[in-house]
Short mmCIF file of C-alpha atoms in Angstrom, two decimals:
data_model
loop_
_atom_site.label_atom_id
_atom_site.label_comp_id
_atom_site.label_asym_id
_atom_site.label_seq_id
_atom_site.Cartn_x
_atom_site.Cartn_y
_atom_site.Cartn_z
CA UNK A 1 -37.80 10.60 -18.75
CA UNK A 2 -36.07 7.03 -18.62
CA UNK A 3 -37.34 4.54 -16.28
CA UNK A 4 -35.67 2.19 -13.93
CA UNK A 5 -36.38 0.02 -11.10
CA UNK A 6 -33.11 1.03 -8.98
CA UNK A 7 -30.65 3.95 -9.07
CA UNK A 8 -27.53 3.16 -7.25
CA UNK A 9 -25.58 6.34 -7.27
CA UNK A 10 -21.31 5.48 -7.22
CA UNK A 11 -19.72 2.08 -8.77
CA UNK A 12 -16.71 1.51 -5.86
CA UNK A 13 -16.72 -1.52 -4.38
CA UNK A 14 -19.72 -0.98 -2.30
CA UNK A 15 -21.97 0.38 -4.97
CA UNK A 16 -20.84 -2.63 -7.41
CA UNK A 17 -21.16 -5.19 -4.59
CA UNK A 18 -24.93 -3.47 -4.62
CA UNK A 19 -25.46 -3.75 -8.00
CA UNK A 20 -24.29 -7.19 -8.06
CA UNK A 21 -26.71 -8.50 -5.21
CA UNK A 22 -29.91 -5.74 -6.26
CA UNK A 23 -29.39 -6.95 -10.23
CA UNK A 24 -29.25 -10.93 -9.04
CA UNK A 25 -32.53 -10.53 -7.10
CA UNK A 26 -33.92 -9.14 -10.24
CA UNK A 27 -34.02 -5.91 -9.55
CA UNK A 28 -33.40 -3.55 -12.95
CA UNK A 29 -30.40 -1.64 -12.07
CA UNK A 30 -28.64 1.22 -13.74
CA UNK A 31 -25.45 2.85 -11.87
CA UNK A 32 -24.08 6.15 -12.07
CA UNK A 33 -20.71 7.28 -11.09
CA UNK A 34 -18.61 10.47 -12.07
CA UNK A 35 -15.54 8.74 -13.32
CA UNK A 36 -14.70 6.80 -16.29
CA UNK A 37 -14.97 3.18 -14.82
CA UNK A 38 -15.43 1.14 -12.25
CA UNK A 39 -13.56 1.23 -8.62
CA UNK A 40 -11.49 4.36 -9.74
CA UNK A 41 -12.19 6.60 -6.79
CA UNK A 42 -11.45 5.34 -3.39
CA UNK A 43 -11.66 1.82 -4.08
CA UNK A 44 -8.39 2.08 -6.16
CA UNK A 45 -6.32 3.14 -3.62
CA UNK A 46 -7.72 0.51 -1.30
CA UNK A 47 -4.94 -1.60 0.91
CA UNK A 48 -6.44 -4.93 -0.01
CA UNK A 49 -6.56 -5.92 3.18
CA UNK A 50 -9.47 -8.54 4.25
CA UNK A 51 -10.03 -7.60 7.75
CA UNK A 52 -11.10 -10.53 10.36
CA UNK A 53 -13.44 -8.24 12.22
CA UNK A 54 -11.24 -7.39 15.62
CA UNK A 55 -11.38 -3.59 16.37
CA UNK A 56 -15.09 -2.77 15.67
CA UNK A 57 -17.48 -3.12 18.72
CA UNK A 58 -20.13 -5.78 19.22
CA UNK A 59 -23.16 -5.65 17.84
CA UNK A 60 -22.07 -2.58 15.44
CA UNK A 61 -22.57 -2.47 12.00
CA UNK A 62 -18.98 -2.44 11.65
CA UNK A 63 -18.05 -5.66 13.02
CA UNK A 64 -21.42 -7.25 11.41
CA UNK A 65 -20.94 -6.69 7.98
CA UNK A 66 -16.60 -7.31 8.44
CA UNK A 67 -17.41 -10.73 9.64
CA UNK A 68 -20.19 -11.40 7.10
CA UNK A 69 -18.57 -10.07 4.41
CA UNK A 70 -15.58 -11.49 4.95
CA UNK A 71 -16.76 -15.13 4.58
CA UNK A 72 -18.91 -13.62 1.46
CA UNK A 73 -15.23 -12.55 -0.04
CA UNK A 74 -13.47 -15.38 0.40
CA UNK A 75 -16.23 -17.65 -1.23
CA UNK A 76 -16.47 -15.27 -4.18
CA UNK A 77 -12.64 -15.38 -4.44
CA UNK A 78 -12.75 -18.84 -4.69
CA UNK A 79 -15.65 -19.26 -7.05
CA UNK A 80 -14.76 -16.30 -9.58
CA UNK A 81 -10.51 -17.15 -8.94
CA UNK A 82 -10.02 -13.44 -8.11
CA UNK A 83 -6.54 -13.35 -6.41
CA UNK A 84 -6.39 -13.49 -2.90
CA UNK A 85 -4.45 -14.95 0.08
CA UNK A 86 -5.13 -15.74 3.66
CA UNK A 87 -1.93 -14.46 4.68
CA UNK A 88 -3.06 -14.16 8.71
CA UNK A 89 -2.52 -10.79 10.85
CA UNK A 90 -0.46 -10.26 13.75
CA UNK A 91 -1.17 -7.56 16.25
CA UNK A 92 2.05 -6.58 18.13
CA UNK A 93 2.17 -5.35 22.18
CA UNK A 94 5.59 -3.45 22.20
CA UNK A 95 5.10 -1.19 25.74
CA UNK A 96 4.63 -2.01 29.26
CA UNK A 97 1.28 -2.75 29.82
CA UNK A 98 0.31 -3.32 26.35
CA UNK A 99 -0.24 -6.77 27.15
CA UNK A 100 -4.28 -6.45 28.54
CA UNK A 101 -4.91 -3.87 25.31
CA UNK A 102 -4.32 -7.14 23.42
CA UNK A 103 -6.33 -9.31 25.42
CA UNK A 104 -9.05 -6.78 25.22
CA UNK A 105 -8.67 -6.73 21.42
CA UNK A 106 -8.72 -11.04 21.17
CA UNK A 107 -12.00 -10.62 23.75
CA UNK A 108 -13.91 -8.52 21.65
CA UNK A 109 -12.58 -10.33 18.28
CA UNK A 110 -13.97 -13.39 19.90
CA UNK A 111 -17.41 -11.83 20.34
CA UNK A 112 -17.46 -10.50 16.63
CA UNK A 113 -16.71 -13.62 15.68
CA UNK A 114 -12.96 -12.76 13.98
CA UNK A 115 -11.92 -16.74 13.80
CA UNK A 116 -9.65 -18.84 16.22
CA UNK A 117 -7.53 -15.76 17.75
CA UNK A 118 -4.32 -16.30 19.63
CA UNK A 119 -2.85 -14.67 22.20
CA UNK A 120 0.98 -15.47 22.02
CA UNK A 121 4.18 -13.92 24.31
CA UNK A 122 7.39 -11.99 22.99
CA UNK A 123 9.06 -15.68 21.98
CA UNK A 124 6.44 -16.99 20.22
CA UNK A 125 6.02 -14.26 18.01
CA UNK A 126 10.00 -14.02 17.34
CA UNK A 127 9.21 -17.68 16.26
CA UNK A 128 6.31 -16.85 13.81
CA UNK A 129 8.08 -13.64 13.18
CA UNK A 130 11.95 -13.43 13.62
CA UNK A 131 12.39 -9.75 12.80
CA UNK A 132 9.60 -8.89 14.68
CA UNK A 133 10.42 -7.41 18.13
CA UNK A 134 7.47 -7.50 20.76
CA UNK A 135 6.40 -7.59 24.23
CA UNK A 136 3.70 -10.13 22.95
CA UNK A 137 1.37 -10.53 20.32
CA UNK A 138 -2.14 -11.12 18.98
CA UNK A 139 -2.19 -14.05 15.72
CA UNK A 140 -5.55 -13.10 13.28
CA UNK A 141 -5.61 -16.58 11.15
CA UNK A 142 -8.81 -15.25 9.02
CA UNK A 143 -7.14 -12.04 7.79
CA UNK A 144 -5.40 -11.72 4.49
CA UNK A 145 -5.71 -9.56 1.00
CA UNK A 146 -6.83 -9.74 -2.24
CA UNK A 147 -6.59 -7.93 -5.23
CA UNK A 148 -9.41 -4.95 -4.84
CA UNK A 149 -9.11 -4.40 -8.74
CA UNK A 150 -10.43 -8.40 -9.35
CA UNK A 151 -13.10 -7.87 -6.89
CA UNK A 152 -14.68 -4.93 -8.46
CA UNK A 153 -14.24 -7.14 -11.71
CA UNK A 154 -16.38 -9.67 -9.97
CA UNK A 155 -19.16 -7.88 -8.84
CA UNK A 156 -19.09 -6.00 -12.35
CA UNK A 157 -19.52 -9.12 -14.25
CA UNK A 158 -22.09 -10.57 -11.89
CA UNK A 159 -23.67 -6.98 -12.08
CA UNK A 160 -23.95 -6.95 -16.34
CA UNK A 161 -24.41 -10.88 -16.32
CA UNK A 162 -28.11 -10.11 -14.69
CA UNK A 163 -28.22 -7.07 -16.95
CA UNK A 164 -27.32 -3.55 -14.91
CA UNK A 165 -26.28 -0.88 -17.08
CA UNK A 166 -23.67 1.71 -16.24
CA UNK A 167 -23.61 5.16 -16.92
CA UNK A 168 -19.93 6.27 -16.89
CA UNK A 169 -18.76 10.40 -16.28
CA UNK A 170 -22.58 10.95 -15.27
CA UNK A 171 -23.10 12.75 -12.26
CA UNK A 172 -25.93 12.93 -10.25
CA UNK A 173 -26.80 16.36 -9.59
CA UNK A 174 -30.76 16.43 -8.28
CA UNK A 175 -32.26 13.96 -6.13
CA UNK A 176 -36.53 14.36 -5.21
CA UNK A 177 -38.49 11.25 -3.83
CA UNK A 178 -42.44 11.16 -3.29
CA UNK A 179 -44.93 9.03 -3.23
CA UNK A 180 -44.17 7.90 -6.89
CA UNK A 181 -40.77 7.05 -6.64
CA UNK A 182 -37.82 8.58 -6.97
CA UNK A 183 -36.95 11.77 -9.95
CA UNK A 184 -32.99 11.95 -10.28
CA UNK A 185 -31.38 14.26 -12.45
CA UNK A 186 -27.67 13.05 -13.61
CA UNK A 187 -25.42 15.32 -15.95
CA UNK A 188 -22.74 14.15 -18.22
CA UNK A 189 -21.05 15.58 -21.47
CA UNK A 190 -22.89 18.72 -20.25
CA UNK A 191 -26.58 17.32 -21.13
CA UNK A 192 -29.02 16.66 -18.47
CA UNK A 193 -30.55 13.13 -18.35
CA UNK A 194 -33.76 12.79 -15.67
CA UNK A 195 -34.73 9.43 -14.56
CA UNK A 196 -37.67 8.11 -12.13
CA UNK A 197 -37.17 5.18 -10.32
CA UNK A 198 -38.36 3.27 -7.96
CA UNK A 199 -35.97 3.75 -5.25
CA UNK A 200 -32.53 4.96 -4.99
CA UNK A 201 -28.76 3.56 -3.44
CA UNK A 202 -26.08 6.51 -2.58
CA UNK A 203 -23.50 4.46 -2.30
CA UNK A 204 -21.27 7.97 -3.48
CA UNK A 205 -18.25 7.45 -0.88
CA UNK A 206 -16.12 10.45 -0.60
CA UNK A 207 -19.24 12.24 -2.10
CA UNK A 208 -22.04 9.99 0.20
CA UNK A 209 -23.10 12.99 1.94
CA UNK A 210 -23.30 15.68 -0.92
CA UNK A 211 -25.54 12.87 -2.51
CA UNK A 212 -27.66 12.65 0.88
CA UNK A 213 -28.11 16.69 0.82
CA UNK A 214 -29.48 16.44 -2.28
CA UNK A 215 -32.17 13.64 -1.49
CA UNK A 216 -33.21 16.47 0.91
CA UNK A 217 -30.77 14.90 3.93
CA UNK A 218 -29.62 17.57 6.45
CA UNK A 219 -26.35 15.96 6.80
CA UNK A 220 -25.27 18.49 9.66
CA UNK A 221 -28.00 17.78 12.14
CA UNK A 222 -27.90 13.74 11.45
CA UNK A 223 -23.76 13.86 11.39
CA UNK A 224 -23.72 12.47 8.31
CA UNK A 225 -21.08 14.96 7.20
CA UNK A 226 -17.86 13.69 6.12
CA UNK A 227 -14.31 14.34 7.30
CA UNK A 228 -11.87 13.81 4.45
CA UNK A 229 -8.72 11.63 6.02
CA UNK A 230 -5.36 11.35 3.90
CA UNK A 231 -3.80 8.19 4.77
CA UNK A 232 -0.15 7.65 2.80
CA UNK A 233 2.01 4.65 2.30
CA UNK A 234 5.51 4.10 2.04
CA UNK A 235 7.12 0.90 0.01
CA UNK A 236 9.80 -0.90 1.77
CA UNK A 237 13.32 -1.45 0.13
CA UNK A 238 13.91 -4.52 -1.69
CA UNK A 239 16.98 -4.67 0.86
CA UNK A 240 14.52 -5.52 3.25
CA UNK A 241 13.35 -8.63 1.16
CA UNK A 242 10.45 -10.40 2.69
CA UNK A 243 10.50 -8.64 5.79
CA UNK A 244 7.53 -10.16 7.39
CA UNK A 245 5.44 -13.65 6.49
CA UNK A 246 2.23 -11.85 8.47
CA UNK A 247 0.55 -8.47 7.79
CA UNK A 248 2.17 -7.42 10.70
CA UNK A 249 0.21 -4.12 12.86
CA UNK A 250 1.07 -2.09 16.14
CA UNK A 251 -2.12 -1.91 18.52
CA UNK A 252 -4.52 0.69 17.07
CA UNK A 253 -4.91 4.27 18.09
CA UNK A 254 -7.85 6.51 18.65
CA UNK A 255 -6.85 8.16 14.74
CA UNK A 256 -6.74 4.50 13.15
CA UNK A 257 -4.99 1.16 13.26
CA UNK A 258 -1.63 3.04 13.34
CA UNK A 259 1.34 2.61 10.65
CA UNK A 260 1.33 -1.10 9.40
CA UNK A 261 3.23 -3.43 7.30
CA UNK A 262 1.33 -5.28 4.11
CA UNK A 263 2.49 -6.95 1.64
CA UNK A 264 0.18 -7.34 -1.72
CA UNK A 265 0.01 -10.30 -3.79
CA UNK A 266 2.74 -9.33 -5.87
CA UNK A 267 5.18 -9.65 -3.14
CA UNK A 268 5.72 -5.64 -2.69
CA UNK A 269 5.71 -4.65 1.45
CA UNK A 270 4.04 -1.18 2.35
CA UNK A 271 3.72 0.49 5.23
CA UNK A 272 1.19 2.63 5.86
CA UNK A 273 -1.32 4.44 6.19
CA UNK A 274 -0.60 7.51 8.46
CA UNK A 275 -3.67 10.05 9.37
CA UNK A 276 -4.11 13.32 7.71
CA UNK A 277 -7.73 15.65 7.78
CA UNK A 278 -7.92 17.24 4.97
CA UNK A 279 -10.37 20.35 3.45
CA UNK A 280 -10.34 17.94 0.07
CA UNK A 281 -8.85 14.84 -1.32
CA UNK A 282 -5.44 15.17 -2.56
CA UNK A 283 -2.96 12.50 -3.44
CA UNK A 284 0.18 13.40 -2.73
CA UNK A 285 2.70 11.66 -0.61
CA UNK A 286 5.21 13.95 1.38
CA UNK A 287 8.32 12.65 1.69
CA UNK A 288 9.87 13.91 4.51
CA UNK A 289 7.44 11.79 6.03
CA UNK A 290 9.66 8.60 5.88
CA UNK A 291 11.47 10.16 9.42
CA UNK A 292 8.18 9.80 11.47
CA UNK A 293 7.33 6.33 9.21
CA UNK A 294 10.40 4.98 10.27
CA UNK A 295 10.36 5.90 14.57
CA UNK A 296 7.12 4.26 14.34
CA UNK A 297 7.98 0.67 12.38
CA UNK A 298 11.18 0.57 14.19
CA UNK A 299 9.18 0.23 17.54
CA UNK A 300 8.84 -3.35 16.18
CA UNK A 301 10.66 -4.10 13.29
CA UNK A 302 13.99 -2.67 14.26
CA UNK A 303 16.22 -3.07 10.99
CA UNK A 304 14.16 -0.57 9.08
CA UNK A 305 15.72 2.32 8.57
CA UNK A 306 14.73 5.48 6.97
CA UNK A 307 15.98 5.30 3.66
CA UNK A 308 14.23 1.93 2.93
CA UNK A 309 11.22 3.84 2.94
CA UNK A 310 10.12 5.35 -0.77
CA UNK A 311 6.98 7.43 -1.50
CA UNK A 312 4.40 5.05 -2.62
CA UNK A 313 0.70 6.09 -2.97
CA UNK A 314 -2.51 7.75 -0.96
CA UNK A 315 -5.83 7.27 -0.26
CA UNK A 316 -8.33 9.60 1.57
CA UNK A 317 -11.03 7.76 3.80
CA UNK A 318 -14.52 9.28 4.19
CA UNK A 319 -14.60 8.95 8.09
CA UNK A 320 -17.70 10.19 9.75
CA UNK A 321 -15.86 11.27 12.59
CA UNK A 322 -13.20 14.60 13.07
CA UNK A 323 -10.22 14.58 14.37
CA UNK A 324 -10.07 14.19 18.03
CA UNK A 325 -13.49 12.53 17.98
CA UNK A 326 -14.37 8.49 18.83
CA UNK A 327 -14.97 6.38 15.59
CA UNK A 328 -18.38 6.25 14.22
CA UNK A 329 -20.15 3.14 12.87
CA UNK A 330 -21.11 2.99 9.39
CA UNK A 331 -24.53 4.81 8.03
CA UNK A 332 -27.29 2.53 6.52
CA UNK A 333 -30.77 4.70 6.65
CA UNK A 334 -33.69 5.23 4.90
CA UNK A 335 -34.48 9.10 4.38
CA UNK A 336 -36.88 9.76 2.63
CA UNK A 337 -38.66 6.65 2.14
CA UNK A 338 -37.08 4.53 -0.91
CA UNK A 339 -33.66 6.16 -0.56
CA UNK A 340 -31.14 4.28 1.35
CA UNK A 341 -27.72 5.96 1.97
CA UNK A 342 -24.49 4.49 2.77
CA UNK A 343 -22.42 6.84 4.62
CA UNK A 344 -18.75 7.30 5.95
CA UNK A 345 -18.07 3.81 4.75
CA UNK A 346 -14.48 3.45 5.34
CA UNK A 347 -12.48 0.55 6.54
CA UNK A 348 -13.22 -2.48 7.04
CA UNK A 349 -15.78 -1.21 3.50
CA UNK A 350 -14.13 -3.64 0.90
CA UNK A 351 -13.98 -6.83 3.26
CA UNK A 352 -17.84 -5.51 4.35
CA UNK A 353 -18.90 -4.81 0.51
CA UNK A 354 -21.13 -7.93 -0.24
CA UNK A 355 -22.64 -8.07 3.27
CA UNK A 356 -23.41 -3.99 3.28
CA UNK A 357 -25.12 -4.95 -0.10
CA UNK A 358 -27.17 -7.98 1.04
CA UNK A 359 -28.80 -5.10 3.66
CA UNK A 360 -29.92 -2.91 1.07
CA UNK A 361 -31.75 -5.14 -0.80
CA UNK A 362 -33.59 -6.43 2.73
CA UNK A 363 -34.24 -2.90 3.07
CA UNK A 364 -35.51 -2.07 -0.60
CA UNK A 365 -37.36 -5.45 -0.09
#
């Protein structure tokens, strides 16, 4: 039996970001994770979008660990020169009485503490944006992307620099904690490899709650269990050129933030994502789709039309929450003692990453 001060079960962003701050403390990590490298789950199909911190609610775990990890980001960006780009958000009223949603929205940003948020009228966002059409708008200076594929890079190389080891295609399959510590059981190339360590970090994503149920979690009667949503994204014609200078979004919905424009730093505009439940994560982008991705874009950018829209890619979110149903915060427990889960951590997770991570090791402290 191989011994190890800290199991982090899943190397996405979030479990990397983990590894990063556990292995920097000192802590001896190994990671396990199914596929064959880093970020190659959910995290690869990630927007890149660095959120500000606007549509969470106060005090929620959400909106903490945005704004927090959003500074965190930026400052890693900057020291490690992963790509990114504060490219600033714009929040678009386009219906009657749209106007107080948005004020609501800068209100709330304000609270979180989302940066210098603007509140601007239909003019002043035809001057930001001229092929924008809206009633008014809401200007996000802190938001921006960054190139999800460096970042993992990042907190891999911090991760190995304080010595972590990684266990690739090895899949955690039984989880028991006592007094002792913590007895996982992982399987790859069909051999069985048991480890005891001191405490353990499911940081498994799409698979977070299977992971909990094994450390003995009843994920039904706590809600932990996950609600696979398909979100797919269209590219915009090169016709369309530079469509937008802003990552440019509608007010968000009860199902998500509703089908936005992004551009990554390559200079290729998406728009995207739509919401989908499905029974398991599938990839595929339908593309009949483009009729309903077009109604909705041309609410406020008018000039697209339904042929500039090409199949692009998917992701599926692990939301907490079923259709129909209010958004849930994200999970950080403790159950059983020395196993900390991290639970329907969808977006705002990669802009969150380093700040989620900084809690775990407060709570393994």
């Amino acid at each position: 039996m191989h011994e190890v001060d800290v199991v982090i079960v899943g190397a996405g962003a979030v479990g990397l970001a983990c590894a990063a701050v556990l292995a920097r403390a000192g802590r001896e990590v190994l990671v396990l994770d199914r596929e064959a490298g880093p970020g190659r789950e959910t995290t690869s199909r990630n927007s890149g979008v660095v959120h500000a911190g606007l549509y969470y609610p106060t005090g929620s775990l959400m909106a903490e660990t945005c704004v927090e990890g959003r500074g965190l980001l930026y400052a890693r960006c900057r020291r490690d020169g992963v790509a990114h780009r504060k490219t600033e958000k714009l929040i678009v009223a386009t219906e009657d009485g749209d106007e107080g949603r948005l004020e609501a929205l800068r209100a709330r940003g304000i609270d979180n503490g989302a940066g210098a948020l603007e509140l601007l009228d239909g003019a002043a966002v035809g001057r930001l944006e001229p092929r924008v059409r809206a009633r008014a708008g809401l200007r996000s200076p802190e938001s921006g992307v960054v190139d999800a594929h460096g970042l993992v890079g990042s907190y891999l190389a911090e991760a190995q620099a304080h010595r972590a080891t990684f266990a690739w295609r090895a899949e955690a399959v039984a989880i028991d904690a006592d007094a002792r510590g913590v007895r996982v059981e992982a399987r790859s190339a069909g051999e069985t490899v048991r480890l005891r360590a001191g405490a353990l970090v499911n940081a498994a994503g799409l698979a977070s709650d299977r992971v909990a149920a094994l450390a003995g979690v009843d994920v039904d009667a706590r809600g932990w269990r996950l609600h696979p949503c398909k979100g797919d994204y269209f590219a915009l014609s090169p016709r369309l050129g530079a469509i937008t200078r802003r990552l440019v979004y509608p007010l968000p919905s009860a199902a998500g933030l509703g089908i936005h424009v992004t551009m990554d730093l390559g200079g290729v505009f998406r728009a995207g994502p739509d919401t989908e439940y499905v029974d398991a994560p599938r990839y595929d982008v339908d593309p009949s789709k483009a009729v309903r991705f077009g109604e909705a874009l041309r609410r406020y950018l008018p000039e697209v039309r339904d042929q500039d829209l090409r199949p692009d890619y998917a992701g599926v979110r692990p939301k907490l929450q079923g259709p129909g149903e209010p958004r849930r915060d994200f999970v950080l427990a403790e159950t059983p003692r020395r196993v900390v889960h991290l639970v329907g951590i969808e977006s705002p997770g990669l802009t969150a990453s380093e700040a989620l991570a900084r809690r775990v090791l407060e709570r393994l402290s």
